[in-house]
XYZ file of C-alpha atoms in Angstrom:
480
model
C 5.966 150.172 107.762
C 8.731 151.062 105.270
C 8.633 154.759 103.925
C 11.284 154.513 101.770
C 10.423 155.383 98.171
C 10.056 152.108 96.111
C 12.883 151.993 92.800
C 12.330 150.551 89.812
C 13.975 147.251 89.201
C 15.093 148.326 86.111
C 17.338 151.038 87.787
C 18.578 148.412 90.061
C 19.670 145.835 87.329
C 22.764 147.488 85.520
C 24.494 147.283 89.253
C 23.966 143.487 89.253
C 25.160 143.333 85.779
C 28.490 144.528 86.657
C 29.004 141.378 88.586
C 29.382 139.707 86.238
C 30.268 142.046 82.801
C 33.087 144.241 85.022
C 34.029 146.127 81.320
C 30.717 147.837 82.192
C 31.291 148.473 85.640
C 32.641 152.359 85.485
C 29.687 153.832 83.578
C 27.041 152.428 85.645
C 27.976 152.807 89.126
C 29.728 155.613 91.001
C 30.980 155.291 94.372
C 28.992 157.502 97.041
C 32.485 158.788 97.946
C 34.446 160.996 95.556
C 38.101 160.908 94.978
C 39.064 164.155 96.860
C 36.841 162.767 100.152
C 39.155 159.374 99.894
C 42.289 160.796 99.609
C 41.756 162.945 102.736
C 40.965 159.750 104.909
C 43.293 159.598 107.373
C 45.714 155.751 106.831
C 45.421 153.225 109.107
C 48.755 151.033 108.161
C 51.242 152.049 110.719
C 54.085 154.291 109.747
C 57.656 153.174 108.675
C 61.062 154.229 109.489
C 63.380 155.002 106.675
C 67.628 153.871 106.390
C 67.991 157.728 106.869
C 66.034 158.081 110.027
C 63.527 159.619 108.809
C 59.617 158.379 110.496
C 57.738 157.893 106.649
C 54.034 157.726 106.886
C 52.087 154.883 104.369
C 50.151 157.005 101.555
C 46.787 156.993 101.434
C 45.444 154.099 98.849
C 44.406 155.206 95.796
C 41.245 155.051 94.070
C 39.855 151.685 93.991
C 39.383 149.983 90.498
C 35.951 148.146 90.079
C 37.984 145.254 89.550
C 39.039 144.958 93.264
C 36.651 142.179 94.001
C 38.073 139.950 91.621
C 41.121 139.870 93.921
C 39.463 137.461 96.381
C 38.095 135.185 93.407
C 39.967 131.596 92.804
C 42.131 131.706 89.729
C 39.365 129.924 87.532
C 36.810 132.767 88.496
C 39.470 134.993 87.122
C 40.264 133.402 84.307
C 36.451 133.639 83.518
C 36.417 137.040 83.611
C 39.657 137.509 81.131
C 41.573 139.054 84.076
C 45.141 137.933 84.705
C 46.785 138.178 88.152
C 49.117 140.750 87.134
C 46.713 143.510 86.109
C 44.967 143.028 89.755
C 45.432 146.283 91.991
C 47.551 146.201 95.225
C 47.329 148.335 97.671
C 50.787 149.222 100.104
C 49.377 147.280 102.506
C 49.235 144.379 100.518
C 52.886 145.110 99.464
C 54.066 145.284 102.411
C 52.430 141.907 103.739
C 54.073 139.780 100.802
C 56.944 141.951 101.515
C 57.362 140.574 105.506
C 55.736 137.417 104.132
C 58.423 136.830 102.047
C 61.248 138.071 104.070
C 59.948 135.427 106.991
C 60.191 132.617 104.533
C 63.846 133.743 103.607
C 65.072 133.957 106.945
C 64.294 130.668 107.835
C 65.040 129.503 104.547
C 68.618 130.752 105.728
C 68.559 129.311 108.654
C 67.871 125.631 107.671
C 70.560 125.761 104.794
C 73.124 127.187 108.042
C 71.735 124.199 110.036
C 72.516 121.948 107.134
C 75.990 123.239 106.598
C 76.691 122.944 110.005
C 75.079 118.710 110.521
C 77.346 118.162 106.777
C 80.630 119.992 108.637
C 80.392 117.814 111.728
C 79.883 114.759 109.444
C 83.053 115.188 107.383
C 85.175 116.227 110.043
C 87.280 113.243 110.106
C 88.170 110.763 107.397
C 87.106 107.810 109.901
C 83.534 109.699 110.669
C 82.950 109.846 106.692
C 83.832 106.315 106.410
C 81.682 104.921 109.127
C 78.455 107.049 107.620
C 79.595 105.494 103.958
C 79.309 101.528 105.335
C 75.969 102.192 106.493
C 74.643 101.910 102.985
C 77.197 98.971 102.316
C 76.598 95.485 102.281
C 77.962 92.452 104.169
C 80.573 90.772 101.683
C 80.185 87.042 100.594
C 80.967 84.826 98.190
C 78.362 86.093 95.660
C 80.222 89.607 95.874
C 83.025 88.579 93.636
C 83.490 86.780 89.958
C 86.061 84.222 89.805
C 88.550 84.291 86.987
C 90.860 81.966 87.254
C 93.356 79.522 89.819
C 96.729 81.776 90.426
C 98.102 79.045 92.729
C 96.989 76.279 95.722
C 98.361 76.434 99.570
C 97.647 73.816 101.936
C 94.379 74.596 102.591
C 92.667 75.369 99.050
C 93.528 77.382 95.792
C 94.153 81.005 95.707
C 91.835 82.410 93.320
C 91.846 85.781 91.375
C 88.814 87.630 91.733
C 86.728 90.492 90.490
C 84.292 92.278 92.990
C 80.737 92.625 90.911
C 79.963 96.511 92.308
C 83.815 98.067 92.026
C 84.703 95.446 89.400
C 88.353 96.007 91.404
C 90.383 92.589 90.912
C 91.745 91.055 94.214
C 93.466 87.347 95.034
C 91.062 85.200 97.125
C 92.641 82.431 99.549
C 89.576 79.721 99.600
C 90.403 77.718 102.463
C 88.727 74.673 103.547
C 87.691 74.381 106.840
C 88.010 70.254 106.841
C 91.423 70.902 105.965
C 92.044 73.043 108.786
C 90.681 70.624 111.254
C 92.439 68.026 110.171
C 96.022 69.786 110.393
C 94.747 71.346 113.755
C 95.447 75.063 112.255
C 92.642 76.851 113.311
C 94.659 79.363 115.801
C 97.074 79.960 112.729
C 94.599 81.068 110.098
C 92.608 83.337 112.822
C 96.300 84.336 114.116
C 96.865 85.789 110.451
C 93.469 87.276 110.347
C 94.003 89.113 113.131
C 97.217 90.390 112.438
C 96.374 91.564 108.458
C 93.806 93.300 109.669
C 96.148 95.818 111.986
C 98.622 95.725 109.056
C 98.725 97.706 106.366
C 102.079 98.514 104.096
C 103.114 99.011 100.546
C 105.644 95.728 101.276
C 102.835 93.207 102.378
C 99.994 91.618 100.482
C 97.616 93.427 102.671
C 93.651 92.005 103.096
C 91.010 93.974 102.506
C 87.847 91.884 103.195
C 87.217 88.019 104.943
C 84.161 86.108 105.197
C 82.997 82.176 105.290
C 80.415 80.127 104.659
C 80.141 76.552 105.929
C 82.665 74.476 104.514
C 85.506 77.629 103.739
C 87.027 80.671 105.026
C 87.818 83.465 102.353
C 90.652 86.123 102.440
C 90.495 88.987 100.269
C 94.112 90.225 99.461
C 95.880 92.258 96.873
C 96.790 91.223 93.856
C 100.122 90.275 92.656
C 100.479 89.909 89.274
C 104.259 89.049 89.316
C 104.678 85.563 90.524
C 106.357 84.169 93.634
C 110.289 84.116 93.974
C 110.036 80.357 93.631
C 108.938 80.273 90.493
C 111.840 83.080 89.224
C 114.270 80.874 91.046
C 112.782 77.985 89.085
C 113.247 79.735 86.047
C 116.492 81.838 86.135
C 118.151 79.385 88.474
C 120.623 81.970 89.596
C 120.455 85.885 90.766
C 122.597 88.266 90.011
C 123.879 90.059 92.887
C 121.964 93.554 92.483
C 118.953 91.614 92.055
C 119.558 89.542 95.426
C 120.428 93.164 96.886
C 117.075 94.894 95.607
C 115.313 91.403 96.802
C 116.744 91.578 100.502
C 116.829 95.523 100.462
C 113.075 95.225 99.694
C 112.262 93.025 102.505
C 114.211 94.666 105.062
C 111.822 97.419 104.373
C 108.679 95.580 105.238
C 110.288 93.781 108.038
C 111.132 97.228 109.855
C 107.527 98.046 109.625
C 106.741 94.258 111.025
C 108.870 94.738 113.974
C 107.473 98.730 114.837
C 104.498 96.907 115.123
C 106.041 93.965 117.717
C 105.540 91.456 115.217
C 107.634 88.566 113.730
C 106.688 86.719 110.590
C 108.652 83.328 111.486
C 108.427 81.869 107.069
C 110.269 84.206 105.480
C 111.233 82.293 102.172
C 111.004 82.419 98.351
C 107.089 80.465 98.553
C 106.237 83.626 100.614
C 108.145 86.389 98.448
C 105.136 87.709 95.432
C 106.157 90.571 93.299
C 103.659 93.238 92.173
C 103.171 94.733 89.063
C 105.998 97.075 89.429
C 108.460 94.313 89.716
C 108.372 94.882 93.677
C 108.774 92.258 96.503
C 106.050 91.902 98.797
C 105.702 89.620 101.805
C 103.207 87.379 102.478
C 101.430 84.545 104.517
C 101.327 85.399 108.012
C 99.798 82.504 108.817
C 102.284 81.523 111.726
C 103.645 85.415 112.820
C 103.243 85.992 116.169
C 103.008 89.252 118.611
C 106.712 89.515 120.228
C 106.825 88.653 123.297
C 109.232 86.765 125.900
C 108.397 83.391 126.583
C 107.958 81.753 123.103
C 109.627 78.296 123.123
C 106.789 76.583 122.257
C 106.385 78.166 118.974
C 108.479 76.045 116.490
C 106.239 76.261 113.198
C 108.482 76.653 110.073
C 109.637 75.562 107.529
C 112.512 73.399 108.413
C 115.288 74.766 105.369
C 114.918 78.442 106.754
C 114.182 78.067 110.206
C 116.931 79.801 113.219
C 118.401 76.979 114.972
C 116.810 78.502 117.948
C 113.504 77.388 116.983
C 114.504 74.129 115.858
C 116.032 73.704 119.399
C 112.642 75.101 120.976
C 114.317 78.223 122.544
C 112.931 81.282 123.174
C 112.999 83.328 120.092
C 113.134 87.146 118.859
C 113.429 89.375 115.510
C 116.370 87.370 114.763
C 114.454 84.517 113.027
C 113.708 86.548 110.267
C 117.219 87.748 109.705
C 118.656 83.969 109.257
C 116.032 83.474 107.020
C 117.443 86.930 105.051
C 120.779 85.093 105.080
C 119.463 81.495 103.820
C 117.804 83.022 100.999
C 121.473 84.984 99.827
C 122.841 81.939 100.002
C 120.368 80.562 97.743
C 121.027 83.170 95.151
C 124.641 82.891 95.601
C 125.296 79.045 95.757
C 122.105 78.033 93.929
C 121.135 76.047 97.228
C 120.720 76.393 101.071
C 123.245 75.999 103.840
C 121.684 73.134 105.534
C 119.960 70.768 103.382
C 118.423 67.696 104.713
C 115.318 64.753 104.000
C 114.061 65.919 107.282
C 114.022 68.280 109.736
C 115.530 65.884 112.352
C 118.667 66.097 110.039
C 118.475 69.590 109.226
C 118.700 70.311 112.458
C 121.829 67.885 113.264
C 123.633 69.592 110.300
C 122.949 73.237 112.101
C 124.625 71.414 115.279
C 126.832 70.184 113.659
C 129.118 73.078 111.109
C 128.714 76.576 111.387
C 127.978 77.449 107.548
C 130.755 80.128 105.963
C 131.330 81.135 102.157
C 134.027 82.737 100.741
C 133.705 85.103 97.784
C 131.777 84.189 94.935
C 133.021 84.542 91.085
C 130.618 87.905 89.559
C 130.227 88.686 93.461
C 131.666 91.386 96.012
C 133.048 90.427 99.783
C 130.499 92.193 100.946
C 128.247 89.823 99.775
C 129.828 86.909 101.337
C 130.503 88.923 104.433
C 126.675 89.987 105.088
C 125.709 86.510 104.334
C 128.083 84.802 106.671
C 126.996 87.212 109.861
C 123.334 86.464 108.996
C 123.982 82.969 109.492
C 125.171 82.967 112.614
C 123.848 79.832 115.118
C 123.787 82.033 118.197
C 121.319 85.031 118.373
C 123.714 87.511 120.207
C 126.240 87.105 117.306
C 124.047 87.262 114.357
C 123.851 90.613 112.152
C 120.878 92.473 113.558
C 120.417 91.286 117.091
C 120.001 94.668 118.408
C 117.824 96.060 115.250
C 116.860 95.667 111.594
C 119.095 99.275 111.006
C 122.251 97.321 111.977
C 122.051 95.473 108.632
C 120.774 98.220 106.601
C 123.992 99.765 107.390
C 126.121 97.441 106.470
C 128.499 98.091 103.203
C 126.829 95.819 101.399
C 124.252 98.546 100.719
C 126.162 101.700 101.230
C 124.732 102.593 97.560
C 121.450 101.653 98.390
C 118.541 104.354 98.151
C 115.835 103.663 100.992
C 113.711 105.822 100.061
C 113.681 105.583 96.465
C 113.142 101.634 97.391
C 109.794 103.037 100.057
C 108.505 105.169 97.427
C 109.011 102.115 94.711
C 110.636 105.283 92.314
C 113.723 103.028 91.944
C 113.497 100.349 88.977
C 113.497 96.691 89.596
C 115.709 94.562 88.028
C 112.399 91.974 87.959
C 110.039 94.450 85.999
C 110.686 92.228 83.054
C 108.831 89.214 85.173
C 105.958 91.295 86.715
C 104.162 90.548 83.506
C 99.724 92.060 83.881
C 98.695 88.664 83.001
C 99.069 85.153 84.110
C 98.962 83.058 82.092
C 102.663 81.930 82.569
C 101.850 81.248 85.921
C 99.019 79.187 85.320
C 100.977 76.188 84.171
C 102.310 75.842 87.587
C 99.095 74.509 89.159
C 98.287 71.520 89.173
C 94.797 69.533 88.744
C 92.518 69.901 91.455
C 92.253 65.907 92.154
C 93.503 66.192 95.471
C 91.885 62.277 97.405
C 90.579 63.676 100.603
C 91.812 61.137 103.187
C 89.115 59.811 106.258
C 89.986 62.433 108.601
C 88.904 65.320 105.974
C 85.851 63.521 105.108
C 85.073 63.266 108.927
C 85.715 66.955 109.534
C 83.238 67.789 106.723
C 80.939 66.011 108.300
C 81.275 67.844 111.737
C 81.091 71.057 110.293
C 77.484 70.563 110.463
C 77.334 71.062 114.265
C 77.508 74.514 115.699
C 80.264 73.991 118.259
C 82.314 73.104 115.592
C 81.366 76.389 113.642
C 81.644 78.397 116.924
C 85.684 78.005 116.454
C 85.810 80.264 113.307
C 82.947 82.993 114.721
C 84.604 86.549 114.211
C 86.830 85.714 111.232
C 84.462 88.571 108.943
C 86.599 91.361 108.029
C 85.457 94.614 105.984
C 88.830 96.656 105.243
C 85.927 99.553 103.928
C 84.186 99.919 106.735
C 86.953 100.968 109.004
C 85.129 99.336 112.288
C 87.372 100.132 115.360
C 90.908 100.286 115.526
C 91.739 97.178 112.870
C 92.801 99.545 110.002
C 94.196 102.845 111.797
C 97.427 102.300 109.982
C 97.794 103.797 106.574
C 99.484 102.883 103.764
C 102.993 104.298 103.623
């Protein structure tokens, strides 16, 4: 049975009130404990060393406001009751829990930014590493990748085309080459021989590639762009060189053949077809679509064409570096005479005309000896006598250019006496192609027809280059 003397309700009501009026709180209720009995309690937080040393113990918490049980409520309950978060007490201990709270969240806060400093270091540490993570978020390159502009010119194969890519809307010349027409000349080898060369190529003196792809009917190189028209069509034009422009010409192609033959390689058509200047009024070479890697038995190589050709290749020999330096000396005779040294309706006659008279000039009228004397040692019939058998710096040091700059020419600071031509537009050139109303013959029409069979396809697998992705070794040489 329960003693206890009964209170009234009413004395009990005031303390539930303060529930929920807490402005009331203070004058109705006083704690059973005074303020002088709380301060005396003894703390239990643990005690804290100081920077000086010195063992700090926690103060004692100080009176409690009413409003302490509002510090448990949501944030709607508070809002309710007109209190805002910052006028809630907080004890030390508190403090110092959000204190170590917050200092845990810093420190590993810290230590996943370090992590991610470290992962982005070891991503950039190489050019090739940053490379290979920016093609993963490239796409393949087609045909629909590029906007074509206009026809700059047509090889034997197709049209060369200049091009705009759609996402860098950089301009490039496109080779479109028809796979029937390939077939039918039986020059599959060559254009996957120049393929495969470009792509381990890459010089300031070359028309170098920078993507290939195909579809069904047509394989597609992706070059530079040269803006300043073939030598053929200056020579068409001008007729005749003057002799620092056939020096800056040959000087400029000596260049990029020194760089061809560091690399063990021999281009085999050097002639004005294959001679495009840039828009600097600079030579490049190009079409490297019968080069070959040097090496010692090679008699059975004898593609060319037939007016610049060594007569070593026209007799099926073996053959070296020094099919590229007649072909130096055919084209100064061009410029000099206004025509080759052996001229002929076919190559069975060029070749008995090489048999037959070793070519010499004598010194032109507007022309120095040395001139006549570089060209005349170029043209030699027998390898071991001609100008440059045992290296390309043999002929650079010949008096002919003993005022010639080499590295003005490599760094392109020198002018060209053909910046006039290099015009940014084309339209000049433009009236140099003809109609495309080319009658495909039986055995083109019967190619296109097998290309629809995979064995034929199989022939051009691999041609797909991406000069952006820098996959494996194919572009580890840098521009110079």
């Amino acid at each position: 049975m329960n003693l206890a003397p009964r209170r009234n309700i009413k004395e009990i009501l005031p303390i539930q009130q303060n529930f929920i009026e807490p402005n009331h709180y203070q004058t109705s209720f006083k704690s059973p404990v005074n303020t002088r009995q709380r301060q005396q309690r003894p703390s239990k937080l643990p005690s804290f060393k100081m920077s000086s040393g010195l063992q700090v113990q926690v103060p004692v918490s100080p009176p409690v406001s009413p409003l302490w049980r509002t510090r448990n409520m949501s944030r709607v309950d508070q809002r309710m009751l007109n209190v805002s978060p910052s006028q809630l007490p907080q004890s030390p201990k508190y403090q110092i829990q959000v204190q170590i709270f917050n200092e845990q969240i810093l420190q590993k806060a810290l230590k996943r930014k370090i992590n991610q400093t470290v992962v982005k270091k070891q991503d950039i540490q190489t050019s090739e590493k940053l490379f290979s993570w920016q093609s993963l978020i490239r796409e393949d390159v087609n045909k629909g990748s590029f906007k074509f502009l206009f026809v700059l010119g047509k090889g034997g194969f197709g049209k060369v085309w200049r091009v705009e890519q759609c996402k860098s809307r950089k301009q490039y010349a496109m080779k479109e080459m028809s796979k029937a027409r390939i077939l039918s000349k039986k020059s599959v080898h060559s254009v996957i021989n120049e393929r495969i060369i470009l792509s381990k190529l890459r010089h300031s003196f070359i028309a170098n590639i920078h993507f290939a792809f195909q579809d069904r009917d047509h394989l597609y190189l992706v070059m530079d762009l040269l803006t300043g028209g073939d030598l053929r069509y200056h020579i068409g034009v001008n007729r005749r060189f003057t002799e620092w422009q056939t020096k800056f010409v040959i000087g400029c192609l000596l260049v990029s053949l020194e760089y061809l033959q560091n690399n063990n390689i021999i281009h085999r058509d050097i002639k004005p077809e294959n001679v495009v200047f840039d828009k600097k009024g600079y030579p490049r070479l190009t079409d490297f679509g019968i080069a070959r890697v040097l090496k010692a038995e090679n008699s059975q190589e004898t593609s060319g064409t037939p007016g610049y050709m060594a007569p070593e290749v026209m007799c099926r020999q073996n053959h070296g570096i020094g099919v590229d330096h007649f072909a130096l000396g055919v084209m100064i005779h061009e410029f000099m005479i206004g025509r080759r040294p052996y001229v002929g309706r076919s190559r069975k006659e060029i070749k008995e005309m090489m048999l037959t008279k070793q070519v010499t000039i004598r010194k032109q009228d507007g022309w120095s000896s040395e001139s006549a004397d570089i060209c005349n040692q170029l043209l030699q019939r027998k390898q071991q006598n001609r100008l440059g058998f045992d290296g390309i710096q043999s002929i650079m040091k010949h008096p002919w250019f003993q005022n010639m700059n080499w590295q003005n020419i490599m760094d392109k600071t020198l002018p060209s006496p053909f910046v006039e031509f290099a015009y940014s537009e084309d339209q000049d050139f433009k009236r140099q192609i003809s109609s495309d109303h080319d009658s495909q013959n039986e055995l083109i029409q019967e190619n296109m027809n097998a290309l629809r069979r995979d064995s034929i396809q199989e022939m051009f697998k691999d041609y797909e280059y991406n000069d952006h992705r820098m996959t494996g070794s194919t572009n580890s040489t840098l521009i110079i």
